[in-house]
Amino acid sequence: MFVQISKEEYKKEILKKAWYQTNNIIWTIIFLYPIFSVVDYIFAPNIWLQFFIVRIISILIIYGLYSWFQVKKYNYRTLLHICFFILSATCALLCNVVNIQQQTTYYLIYAVVILFFNLQVFWEPINSIIQGLIAVLLLAVFYNIFSEYTLELVINNGGSMFFIIAFLSCLIPNVRYKVIGREVRAQLLIEKSNEQLKEQNQNINEKNNIIDRQYEQLRKLDDQKNNFINIAGHDLKNLIGQIVMSNNMLKEEDYRLSNDQKEYTHFISEASEKMQYMLNKLMDVKEIESPDMKFNMEIFDINHEVTHVFKGLQETANMKNIHLVDSILKLPLNVKLDKVFVGQVFQNLLSNAIKFSQTNNSIRVVTSLQRQKFVFEIIDEGVPIGQDELDMMFNKLKTLNDASGGAGESRLGLGLSIAKLMTQELGGELTYRSNDNGNYFRVEFYVIN
């Protein structure tokens, strides 16, 4: 997760931090600066009252400026410079009007004020250097006006200590400015990261809700599919039973049948047996979806099975005036598979191609041997069904109305989805596509050496 902070966001947060520090400085001055009059009363009793008044006036001016700057939203640096100047002026004046014996105390107080200011302030270090120079300038001006002592005497009585503390304290804002800047940036990164995490968590919850709803829909569809298979299987069993019974009655009087009729009854008997075998498998829906589904594996010539399916659907194709092109390999290719289900895979794919082909279309059925694999292909160069629709047809119980197919025809994806499932369960691979060139189906199975 990559988080970026814009310059505007950083500046806004820096300004908030600066005003927070400024508030601390202003209110600390307002509450503590008048208390310094206690020191005046002890060390300069002759002028303490005058300076108490000066301190009160200074506090009122600072408070007024603070309120005005907040209302007008002026730059906090200007407010701090003015406040610092007011404090420097009163401290510098006191340092030069008191007796030499008390100068050390007042120079120390002045140094503490500057040190406190630089420990709390949040601004560029150049501002503290400017205030340090102003403090030295004020001391020099008031020394020339009010002081009665030599410069050497002033320096020895607190002046040198003041200059050292003031100089060293000017180095503090540089470090504070960098440290607080890094803290602000880190805080912004954490806040934005938390916001992104909250958004992602909300998106995940929404997606989970969608998944739950889709799962419920799929469960209902699965129940519908199971009910459909059970109902359809039960009805088909009855119908097949009637076909088998009628066909057996015909066989009992085979002396009255012609050779063609006998061949037809044999074909009906064979087809009925396959249908009964498949129904016994398909009726158990759990078995269909189980990876341990049991097949009746046998060795047979798969090209012969394709030819059998091809011939069985030729009449159906002729009824729709569709031409089936035989490109089936005549070379025997042995596989070890479930013969009934393999034949049904070919049956479903070819009958589907016939069902949705336009009149006068040609459908080519091709088999070949490629890299020790038997390849079965159906190539329909007619009107394409469409890739999206094919995807839906190969999913379970997806019904589509076909505008390009015959009247009253519906696309029921159960047969195709079962064909795909059976191919995969038997270790084969079924692929399909539909584009401007037409529709294409391909099945692959490994052959026996």
Tab-separated table of C-alpha atoms in Angstrom:
chain	number	residue	atom	x	y	z
A	1	MET	CA	0.000	0.000	0.000
A	2	PHE	CA	1.661	3.260	-1.167
A	3	VAL	CA	0.627	6.489	0.623
A	4	GLN	CA	1.443	9.947	-0.711
A	5	ILE	CA	1.168	13.294	1.084
A	6	SER	CA	0.525	16.433	-0.933
A	7	LYS	CA	2.348	19.695	-0.186
A	8	GLU	CA	-0.950	21.345	0.743
A	9	GLU	CA	-1.745	18.658	3.319
A	10	TYR	CA	1.750	18.904	4.793
A	11	LYS	CA	1.651	22.710	4.999
A	12	LYS	CA	-1.794	22.648	6.597
A	13	GLU	CA	-0.686	20.171	9.277
A	14	ILE	CA	2.564	22.090	9.887
A	15	LEU	CA	0.554	25.285	10.377
A	16	LYS	CA	-1.703	23.530	12.906
A	17	LYS	CA	1.355	22.304	14.798
A	18	ALA	CA	2.946	25.778	14.722
A	19	TRP	CA	-0.194	27.431	16.119
A	20	TYR	CA	-0.400	24.766	18.819
A	21	GLN	CA	3.145	25.620	19.941
A	22	THR	CA	2.391	29.350	19.638
A	23	ASN	CA	-0.642	28.957	21.930
A	24	ASN	CA	1.542	27.241	24.528
A	25	ILE	CA	4.093	30.069	24.419
A	26	ILE	CA	1.533	32.896	24.590
A	27	TRP	CA	-0.469	31.449	27.474
A	28	THR	CA	2.681	30.520	29.394
A	29	ILE	CA	3.864	34.143	29.065
A	30	ILE	CA	0.458	35.488	30.120
A	31	PHE	CA	0.392	33.390	33.280
A	32	LEU	CA	4.061	33.431	34.306
A	33	TYR	CA	5.465	36.801	33.189
A	34	PRO	CA	3.692	38.864	35.889
A	35	ILE	CA	5.129	36.526	38.550
A	36	PHE	CA	8.573	37.891	37.710
A	37	SER	CA	7.512	40.994	39.677
A	38	VAL	CA	8.262	38.962	42.805
A	39	VAL	CA	11.925	38.972	41.716
A	40	ASP	CA	11.658	42.727	41.077
A	41	TYR	CA	10.249	43.242	44.554
A	42	ILE	CA	13.176	41.348	46.099
A	43	PHE	CA	16.112	42.598	43.996
A	44	ALA	CA	14.849	46.028	42.811
A	45	PRO	CA	12.352	47.263	45.408
A	46	ASN	CA	12.668	50.868	44.305
A	47	ILE	CA	11.316	50.186	40.780
A	48	TRP	CA	9.324	46.965	41.141
A	49	LEU	CA	5.931	48.686	40.991
A	50	GLN	CA	6.736	50.553	37.802
A	51	PHE	CA	7.930	47.373	36.166
A	52	PHE	CA	4.931	45.431	37.471
A	53	ILE	CA	2.772	47.879	35.551
A	54	VAL	CA	5.060	47.485	32.515
A	55	ARG	CA	4.702	43.715	32.731
A	56	ILE	CA	0.887	43.920	32.993
A	57	ILE	CA	0.734	46.277	29.998
A	58	SER	CA	3.016	43.910	28.051
A	59	ILE	CA	0.737	40.976	28.862
A	60	LEU	CA	-2.363	42.908	27.764
A	61	ILE	CA	-0.683	43.935	24.507
A	62	ILE	CA	0.433	40.342	23.840
A	63	TYR	CA	-3.060	38.975	24.595
A	64	GLY	CA	-4.689	41.591	22.344
A	65	LEU	CA	-2.283	40.816	19.501
A	66	TYR	CA	-2.838	37.084	20.002
A	67	SER	CA	-6.624	37.458	19.741
A	68	TRP	CA	-6.368	39.756	16.721
A	69	PHE	CA	-3.957	37.463	14.878
A	70	GLN	CA	-6.240	34.455	15.461
A	71	VAL	CA	-9.293	36.282	14.137
A	72	LYS	CA	-7.469	37.631	11.076
A	73	LYS	CA	-5.520	34.366	10.620
A	74	TYR	CA	-2.239	36.245	10.192
A	75	ASN	CA	1.143	34.538	10.145
A	76	TYR	CA	2.071	33.157	13.550
A	77	ARG	CA	5.731	34.101	13.035
A	78	THR	CA	4.909	37.818	13.063
A	79	LEU	CA	3.033	37.410	16.353
A	80	LEU	CA	5.958	35.554	17.903
A	81	HIS	CA	8.454	38.200	16.712
A	82	ILE	CA	6.352	40.988	18.268
A	83	CYS	CA	5.926	39.086	21.546
A	84	PHE	CA	9.635	38.257	21.661
A	85	PHE	CA	10.503	41.897	20.985
A	86	ILE	CA	8.222	43.119	23.821
A	87	LEU	CA	9.771	40.636	26.270
A	88	SER	CA	13.307	41.484	25.073
A	89	ALA	CA	12.691	45.195	25.462
A	90	THR	CA	11.510	44.929	29.087
A	91	CYS	CA	14.234	42.431	30.032
A	92	ALA	CA	17.003	44.443	28.334
A	93	LEU	CA	15.806	47.625	30.063
A	94	LEU	CA	15.795	45.971	33.481
A	95	CYS	CA	19.291	44.579	32.954
A	96	ASN	CA	20.618	48.121	32.482
A	97	VAL	CA	18.704	50.032	35.173
A	98	VAL	CA	19.298	47.765	38.184
A	99	ASN	CA	22.377	47.883	40.375
A	100	ILE	CA	25.459	45.986	39.311
A	101	GLN	CA	24.935	43.526	42.151
A	102	GLN	CA	21.547	42.446	40.728
A	103	GLN	CA	22.555	42.407	37.071
A	104	THR	CA	23.591	38.727	37.213
A	105	THR	CA	20.068	37.781	38.356
A	106	TYR	CA	18.357	39.815	35.615
A	107	TYR	CA	20.731	38.640	32.889
A	108	LEU	CA	19.963	35.080	34.015
A	109	ILE	CA	16.183	35.794	33.861
A	110	TYR	CA	16.631	37.289	30.374
A	111	ALA	CA	18.597	34.192	29.294
A	112	VAL	CA	15.902	31.901	30.738
A	113	VAL	CA	13.196	33.791	28.787
A	114	ILE	CA	15.137	33.383	25.537
A	115	LEU	CA	15.875	29.723	26.333
A	116	PHE	CA	12.212	29.018	27.133
A	117	PHE	CA	11.144	30.733	23.933
A	118	ASN	CA	13.541	28.721	21.774
A	119	LEU	CA	12.624	25.464	23.513
A	120	GLN	CA	8.937	25.939	22.681
A	121	VAL	CA	8.861	27.833	19.404
A	122	PHE	CA	8.295	26.114	16.074
A	123	TRP	CA	9.750	28.127	13.229
A	124	GLU	CA	12.769	28.271	10.958
A	125	PRO	CA	16.041	28.740	12.929
A	126	ILE	CA	16.822	32.015	11.142
A	127	ASN	CA	13.985	33.653	13.124
A	128	SER	CA	15.674	32.798	16.451
A	129	ILE	CA	18.975	34.168	15.176
A	130	ILE	CA	17.215	37.421	14.234
A	131	GLN	CA	15.685	37.687	17.726
A	132	GLY	CA	19.066	36.939	19.294
A	133	LEU	CA	20.609	39.819	17.341
A	134	ILE	CA	17.691	42.077	18.327
A	135	ALA	CA	18.268	41.148	21.992
A	136	VAL	CA	21.962	42.116	21.717
A	137	LEU	CA	20.995	45.346	19.941
A	138	LEU	CA	18.459	46.278	22.636
A	139	LEU	CA	21.012	45.579	25.349
A	140	ALA	CA	23.513	47.806	23.555
A	141	VAL	CA	20.995	50.648	23.106
A	142	PHE	CA	19.798	50.596	26.713
A	143	TYR	CA	23.397	50.257	27.958
A	144	ASN	CA	24.350	53.467	26.182
A	145	ILE	CA	21.265	55.260	27.537
A	146	PHE	CA	20.943	54.043	31.138
A	147	SER	CA	24.026	52.115	32.290
A	148	GLU	CA	26.564	53.723	34.624
A	149	TYR	CA	28.991	50.800	34.557
A	150	THR	CA	31.794	49.788	32.240
A	151	LEU	CA	31.232	47.136	29.613
A	152	GLU	CA	33.778	44.856	31.230
A	153	LEU	CA	31.967	45.070	34.551
A	154	VAL	CA	28.600	44.298	32.891
A	155	ILE	CA	30.058	41.292	31.089
A	156	ASN	CA	31.581	39.937	34.273
A	157	ASN	CA	28.262	40.337	36.150
A	158	GLY	CA	26.042	38.072	34.086
A	159	GLY	CA	26.588	39.460	30.617
A	160	SER	CA	28.893	36.652	29.480
A	161	MET	CA	26.546	33.988	30.823
A	162	PHE	CA	23.625	35.624	29.002
A	163	PHE	CA	25.478	35.678	25.674
A	164	ILE	CA	26.491	32.010	25.978
A	165	ILE	CA	22.961	30.815	26.853
A	166	ALA	CA	21.353	33.030	24.198
A	167	PHE	CA	23.755	31.808	21.521
A	168	LEU	CA	23.359	28.124	22.374
A	169	SER	CA	19.566	28.390	22.622
A	170	CYS	CA	19.441	29.726	19.052
A	171	LEU	CA	20.620	26.281	17.903
A	172	ILE	CA	17.602	24.505	19.429
A	173	PRO	CA	14.887	25.636	16.919
A	174	ASN	CA	16.863	24.140	14.052
A	175	VAL	CA	16.651	20.666	15.621
A	176	ARG	CA	13.024	21.145	16.761
A	177	TYR	CA	11.933	22.280	13.310
A	178	LYS	CA	13.358	19.156	11.666
A	179	VAL	CA	12.119	16.733	14.342
A	180	ILE	CA	8.588	18.137	14.456
A	181	GLY	CA	8.490	18.231	10.646
A	182	ARG	CA	9.307	14.517	10.559
A	183	GLU	CA	6.712	13.829	13.274
A	184	VAL	CA	4.045	15.694	11.323
A	185	ARG	CA	4.873	13.795	8.150
A	186	ALA	CA	4.831	10.463	10.005
A	187	GLN	CA	1.511	11.330	11.646
A	188	LEU	CA	-0.002	12.229	8.280
A	189	LEU	CA	1.243	8.968	6.785
A	190	ILE	CA	-0.275	6.984	9.664
A	191	GLU	CA	-3.608	8.814	9.377
A	192	LYS	CA	-3.804	8.371	5.615
A	193	SER	CA	-2.774	4.728	5.935
A	194	ASN	CA	-5.521	4.205	8.504
A	195	GLU	CA	-8.033	5.874	6.190
A	196	GLN	CA	-6.975	3.644	3.326
A	197	LEU	CA	-7.202	0.580	5.562
A	198	LYS	CA	-10.696	1.616	6.638
A	199	GLU	CA	-11.731	2.094	3.008
A	200	GLN	CA	-10.227	-1.257	2.046
A	201	ASN	CA	-11.929	-2.929	4.990
A	202	GLN	CA	-15.229	-1.363	3.938
A	203	ASN	CA	-14.693	-2.533	0.349
A	204	ILE	CA	-13.856	-6.027	1.589
A	205	ASN	CA	-17.032	-6.092	3.687
A	206	GLU	CA	-19.090	-4.932	0.707
A	207	LYS	CA	-17.501	-7.578	-1.518
A	208	ASN	CA	-18.100	-10.213	1.142
A	209	ASN	CA	-21.755	-9.219	1.206
A	210	ILE	CA	-21.898	-9.495	-2.585
A	211	ILE	CA	-20.202	-12.904	-2.416
A	212	ASP	CA	-22.698	-14.031	0.226
A	213	ARG	CA	-25.609	-12.952	-1.968
A	214	GLN	CA	-24.083	-14.614	-5.018
A	215	TYR	CA	-23.437	-17.772	-3.018
A	216	GLU	CA	-27.080	-17.822	-1.951
A	217	GLN	CA	-28.158	-17.397	-5.574
A	218	LEU	CA	-25.798	-20.170	-6.675
A	219	ARG	CA	-27.116	-22.422	-3.936
A	220	LYS	CA	-30.656	-21.830	-5.133
A	221	LEU	CA	-29.589	-22.493	-8.727
A	222	ASP	CA	-27.865	-25.666	-7.590
A	223	ASP	CA	-31.046	-26.791	-5.849
A	224	GLN	CA	-33.020	-26.023	-8.998
A	225	LYS	CA	-30.516	-27.994	-11.057
A	226	ASN	CA	-30.765	-30.962	-8.719
A	227	ASN	CA	-34.544	-30.850	-8.794
A	228	PHE	CA	-34.490	-30.579	-12.562
A	229	ILE	CA	-32.193	-33.576	-12.971
A	230	ASN	CA	-34.229	-35.646	-10.543
A	231	ILE	CA	-37.523	-34.808	-12.228
A	232	ALA	CA	-36.140	-35.134	-15.752
A	233	GLY	CA	-34.344	-38.372	-14.861
A	234	HIS	CA	-37.476	-39.896	-13.372
A	235	ASP	CA	-39.559	-38.974	-16.412
A	236	LEU	CA	-36.880	-40.156	-18.818
A	237	LYS	CA	-36.630	-43.495	-17.041
A	238	ASN	CA	-40.320	-44.059	-17.601
A	239	LEU	CA	-40.046	-43.064	-21.259
A	240	ILE	CA	-37.003	-45.269	-21.832
A	241	GLY	CA	-38.779	-48.131	-20.131
A	242	GLN	CA	-41.664	-47.757	-22.568
A	243	ILE	CA	-39.228	-47.628	-25.512
A	244	VAL	CA	-37.416	-50.780	-24.303
A	245	MET	CA	-40.713	-52.609	-23.754
A	246	SER	CA	-42.044	-51.641	-27.199
A	247	ASN	CA	-38.751	-52.537	-28.861
A	248	ASN	CA	-38.712	-55.958	-27.135
A	249	MET	CA	-42.217	-56.620	-28.400
A	250	LEU	CA	-40.997	-55.875	-31.925
A	251	LYS	CA	-38.024	-58.215	-31.479
A	252	GLU	CA	-40.335	-61.027	-30.481
A	253	GLU	CA	-41.846	-60.818	-33.956
A	254	ASP	CA	-38.616	-60.266	-35.837
A	255	TYR	CA	-39.677	-62.906	-38.408
A	256	ARG	CA	-42.157	-60.370	-39.678
A	257	LEU	CA	-39.500	-57.580	-39.916
A	258	SER	CA	-37.393	-56.702	-42.880
A	259	ASN	CA	-33.616	-56.463	-42.623
A	260	ASP	CA	-33.749	-52.670	-42.365
A	261	GLN	CA	-36.380	-52.873	-39.635
A	262	LYS	CA	-34.263	-55.380	-37.725
A	263	GLU	CA	-31.326	-53.001	-38.004
A	264	TYR	CA	-33.501	-50.189	-36.641
A	265	THR	CA	-34.630	-52.272	-33.691
A	266	HIS	CA	-31.014	-53.141	-32.963
A	267	PHE	CA	-30.133	-49.461	-33.060
A	268	ILE	CA	-33.040	-48.619	-30.726
A	269	SER	CA	-31.947	-51.348	-28.313
A	270	GLU	CA	-28.357	-50.120	-28.277
A	271	ALA	CA	-29.376	-46.495	-27.793
A	272	SER	CA	-31.776	-47.447	-24.987
A	273	GLU	CA	-29.073	-49.328	-23.127
A	274	LYS	CA	-26.762	-46.315	-23.336
A	275	MET	CA	-29.505	-43.992	-22.144
A	276	GLN	CA	-30.297	-46.252	-19.202
A	277	TYR	CA	-26.607	-46.434	-18.271
A	278	MET	CA	-26.272	-42.642	-18.402
A	279	LEU	CA	-29.449	-42.035	-16.434
A	280	ASN	CA	-28.233	-44.289	-13.654
A	281	LYS	CA	-25.160	-42.084	-13.416
A	282	LEU	CA	-26.858	-38.722	-13.904
A	283	MET	CA	-29.659	-39.366	-11.428
A	284	ASP	CA	-27.185	-39.252	-8.560
A	285	VAL	CA	-26.295	-35.566	-8.656
A	286	LYS	CA	-23.753	-35.878	-5.848
A	287	GLU	CA	-21.944	-38.521	-7.845
A	288	ILE	CA	-21.838	-36.248	-10.900
A	289	GLU	CA	-20.135	-33.512	-8.888
A	290	SER	CA	-17.836	-35.884	-6.994
A	291	PRO	CA	-14.189	-36.223	-8.033
A	292	ASP	CA	-14.487	-39.950	-7.261
A	293	MET	CA	-17.165	-40.675	-9.840
A	294	LYS	CA	-16.809	-44.257	-11.048
A	295	PHE	CA	-16.666	-45.089	-14.766
A	296	ASN	CA	-16.783	-48.344	-16.662
A	297	MET	CA	-13.371	-48.098	-18.308
A	298	GLU	CA	-12.802	-50.266	-21.393
A	299	ILE	CA	-10.529	-50.340	-24.414
A	300	PHE	CA	-12.189	-49.490	-27.743
A	301	ASP	CA	-11.581	-47.819	-31.106
A	302	ILE	CA	-12.586	-44.201	-30.564
A	303	ASN	CA	-12.730	-43.421	-34.301
A	304	HIS	CA	-15.343	-46.132	-34.651
A	305	GLU	CA	-17.392	-44.506	-31.867
A	306	VAL	CA	-17.197	-41.113	-33.595
A	307	THR	CA	-18.327	-42.732	-36.874
A	308	HIS	CA	-21.250	-44.323	-35.038
A	309	VAL	CA	-22.312	-40.942	-33.596
A	310	PHE	CA	-21.802	-39.252	-36.973
A	311	LYS	CA	-24.058	-41.731	-38.781
A	312	GLY	CA	-26.667	-41.560	-36.024
A	313	LEU	CA	-27.079	-37.786	-36.451
A	314	GLN	CA	-26.887	-37.669	-40.250
A	315	GLU	CA	-30.641	-38.009	-40.627
A	316	THR	CA	-31.217	-35.199	-38.126
A	317	ALA	CA	-28.875	-32.967	-40.108
A	318	ASN	CA	-30.580	-33.850	-43.405
A	319	MET	CA	-33.953	-32.828	-41.952
A	320	LYS	CA	-32.562	-29.315	-41.408
A	321	ASN	CA	-30.778	-29.369	-44.771
A	322	ILE	CA	-27.392	-29.242	-43.040
A	323	HIS	CA	-24.463	-30.978	-44.688
A	324	LEU	CA	-22.201	-33.062	-42.417
A	325	VAL	CA	-18.687	-33.433	-43.820
A	326	ASP	CA	-16.936	-36.674	-42.795
A	327	SER	CA	-13.230	-36.087	-42.085
A	328	ILE	CA	-12.973	-38.916	-39.571
A	329	LEU	CA	-9.665	-40.733	-39.476
A	330	LYS	CA	-10.024	-44.308	-40.774
A	331	LEU	CA	-7.043	-45.527	-38.749
A	332	PRO	CA	-8.150	-47.344	-35.546
A	333	LEU	CA	-7.109	-45.482	-32.392
A	334	ASN	CA	-7.558	-47.335	-29.109
A	335	VAL	CA	-8.364	-45.537	-25.877
A	336	LYS	CA	-9.242	-46.717	-22.387
A	337	LEU	CA	-12.307	-44.731	-21.413
A	338	ASP	CA	-15.983	-45.070	-20.543
A	339	LYS	CA	-17.398	-45.764	-23.994
A	340	VAL	CA	-20.931	-44.634	-23.208
A	341	PHE	CA	-19.950	-41.282	-21.775
A	342	VAL	CA	-17.349	-40.599	-24.457
A	343	GLY	CA	-19.964	-41.287	-27.098
A	344	GLN	CA	-22.360	-38.958	-25.283
A	345	VAL	CA	-19.775	-36.177	-25.266
A	346	PHE	CA	-19.486	-36.415	-29.071
A	347	GLN	CA	-23.268	-36.754	-29.359
A	348	ASN	CA	-23.936	-33.625	-27.287
A	349	LEU	CA	-21.421	-31.477	-29.143
A	350	LEU	CA	-22.475	-32.550	-32.647
A	351	SER	CA	-26.217	-32.406	-31.919
A	352	ASN	CA	-25.710	-28.932	-30.433
A	353	ALA	CA	-23.866	-27.807	-33.582
A	354	ILE	CA	-26.685	-29.149	-35.758
A	355	LYS	CA	-29.362	-27.635	-33.570
A	356	PHE	CA	-28.068	-24.098	-33.790
A	357	SER	CA	-26.756	-24.114	-37.350
A	358	GLN	CA	-28.481	-22.216	-40.119
A	359	THR	CA	-30.085	-24.057	-43.017
A	360	ASN	CA	-27.618	-25.004	-45.791
A	361	ASN	CA	-24.687	-24.797	-43.396
A	362	SER	CA	-21.829	-27.250	-43.551
A	363	ILE	CA	-20.429	-28.840	-40.414
A	364	ARG	CA	-17.122	-30.657	-40.635
A	365	VAL	CA	-16.301	-33.459	-38.194
A	366	VAL	CA	-12.549	-34.091	-38.001
A	367	THR	CA	-10.521	-36.616	-36.011
A	368	SER	CA	-6.743	-36.866	-35.905
A	369	LEU	CA	-3.784	-38.104	-33.896
A	370	GLN	CA	-1.613	-35.323	-32.489
A	371	ARG	CA	1.235	-35.972	-30.034
A	372	GLN	CA	-0.210	-39.215	-28.707
A	373	LYS	CA	-3.602	-37.573	-28.322
A	374	PHE	CA	-6.832	-38.309	-30.120
A	375	VAL	CA	-8.347	-35.032	-31.318
A	376	PHE	CA	-12.026	-34.628	-32.155
A	377	GLU	CA	-13.040	-31.353	-33.854
A	378	ILE	CA	-16.334	-29.845	-34.987
A	379	ILE	CA	-15.903	-26.929	-37.381
A	380	ASP	CA	-19.012	-24.893	-38.131
A	381	GLU	CA	-18.425	-22.001	-40.545
A	382	GLY	CA	-21.966	-20.656	-40.274
A	383	VAL	CA	-23.365	-17.829	-38.151
A	384	PRO	CA	-21.328	-17.644	-34.909
A	385	ILE	CA	-23.173	-18.341	-31.675
A	386	GLY	CA	-21.009	-15.860	-29.784
A	387	GLN	CA	-18.270	-16.500	-27.238
A	388	ASP	CA	-20.244	-15.085	-24.319
A	389	GLU	CA	-23.251	-17.223	-25.120
A	390	LEU	CA	-21.085	-20.312	-25.515
A	391	ASP	CA	-19.574	-19.620	-22.105
A	392	MET	CA	-23.054	-19.511	-20.657
A	393	MET	CA	-24.123	-22.679	-22.507
A	394	PHE	CA	-21.201	-24.577	-21.042
A	395	ASN	CA	-22.346	-23.624	-17.541
A	396	LYS	CA	-24.989	-25.649	-15.756
A	397	LEU	CA	-28.640	-24.938	-16.492
A	398	LYS	CA	-28.069	-21.675	-18.354
A	399	THR	CA	-30.879	-21.153	-20.820
A	400	LEU	CA	-30.583	-18.687	-23.696
A	401	ASN	CA	-33.047	-17.778	-26.389
A	402	ASP	CA	-31.466	-18.034	-29.798
A	403	ALA	CA	-32.488	-15.392	-32.286
A	404	SER	CA	-30.389	-16.999	-35.002
A	405	GLY	CA	-31.574	-20.572	-34.391
A	406	GLY	CA	-34.712	-22.310	-35.523
A	407	ALA	CA	-38.176	-21.307	-34.360
A	408	GLY	CA	-39.026	-22.427	-30.842
A	409	GLU	CA	-35.488	-23.685	-30.210
A	410	SER	CA	-33.908	-22.947	-26.805
A	411	ARG	CA	-30.333	-23.234	-25.723
A	412	LEU	CA	-30.137	-25.481	-22.714
A	413	GLY	CA	-26.597	-25.559	-21.350
A	414	LEU	CA	-27.066	-28.767	-19.335
A	415	GLY	CA	-25.965	-31.091	-22.158
A	416	LEU	CA	-22.896	-29.062	-22.968
A	417	SER	CA	-21.937	-28.567	-19.320
A	418	ILE	CA	-22.250	-32.328	-18.732
A	419	ALA	CA	-20.125	-32.975	-21.835
A	420	LYS	CA	-17.443	-30.676	-20.507
A	421	LEU	CA	-17.612	-32.221	-17.034
A	422	MET	CA	-17.431	-35.784	-18.385
A	423	THR	CA	-14.480	-34.899	-20.612
A	424	GLN	CA	-12.570	-33.501	-17.653
A	425	GLU	CA	-13.488	-36.424	-15.384
A	426	LEU	CA	-12.222	-38.860	-18.022
A	427	GLY	CA	-8.882	-37.041	-18.180
A	428	GLY	CA	-9.542	-35.222	-21.443
A	429	GLU	CA	-9.789	-31.595	-22.432
A	430	LEU	CA	-12.674	-29.756	-24.106
A	431	THR	CA	-12.197	-26.312	-25.655
A	432	TYR	CA	-14.437	-24.126	-27.755
A	433	ARG	CA	-14.564	-20.753	-29.417
A	434	SER	CA	-16.902	-18.589	-31.415
A	435	ASN	CA	-15.726	-15.747	-33.605
A	436	ASP	CA	-16.341	-14.186	-37.012
A	437	ASN	CA	-15.177	-17.383	-38.702
A	438	GLY	CA	-17.863	-19.501	-37.032
A	439	ASN	CA	-18.023	-21.966	-34.131
A	440	TYR	CA	-15.370	-24.486	-33.139
A	441	PHE	CA	-15.355	-27.367	-30.633
A	442	ARG	CA	-12.377	-29.559	-29.777
A	443	VAL	CA	-12.003	-32.627	-27.536
A	444	GLU	CA	-8.706	-34.371	-26.719
A	445	PHE	CA	-8.065	-37.793	-25.114
A	446	TYR	CA	-4.848	-39.759	-24.672
A	447	VAL	CA	-4.596	-42.890	-26.818
A	448	ILE	CA	-3.088	-46.245	-25.883
A	449	ASN	CA	0.341	-47.027	-27.381
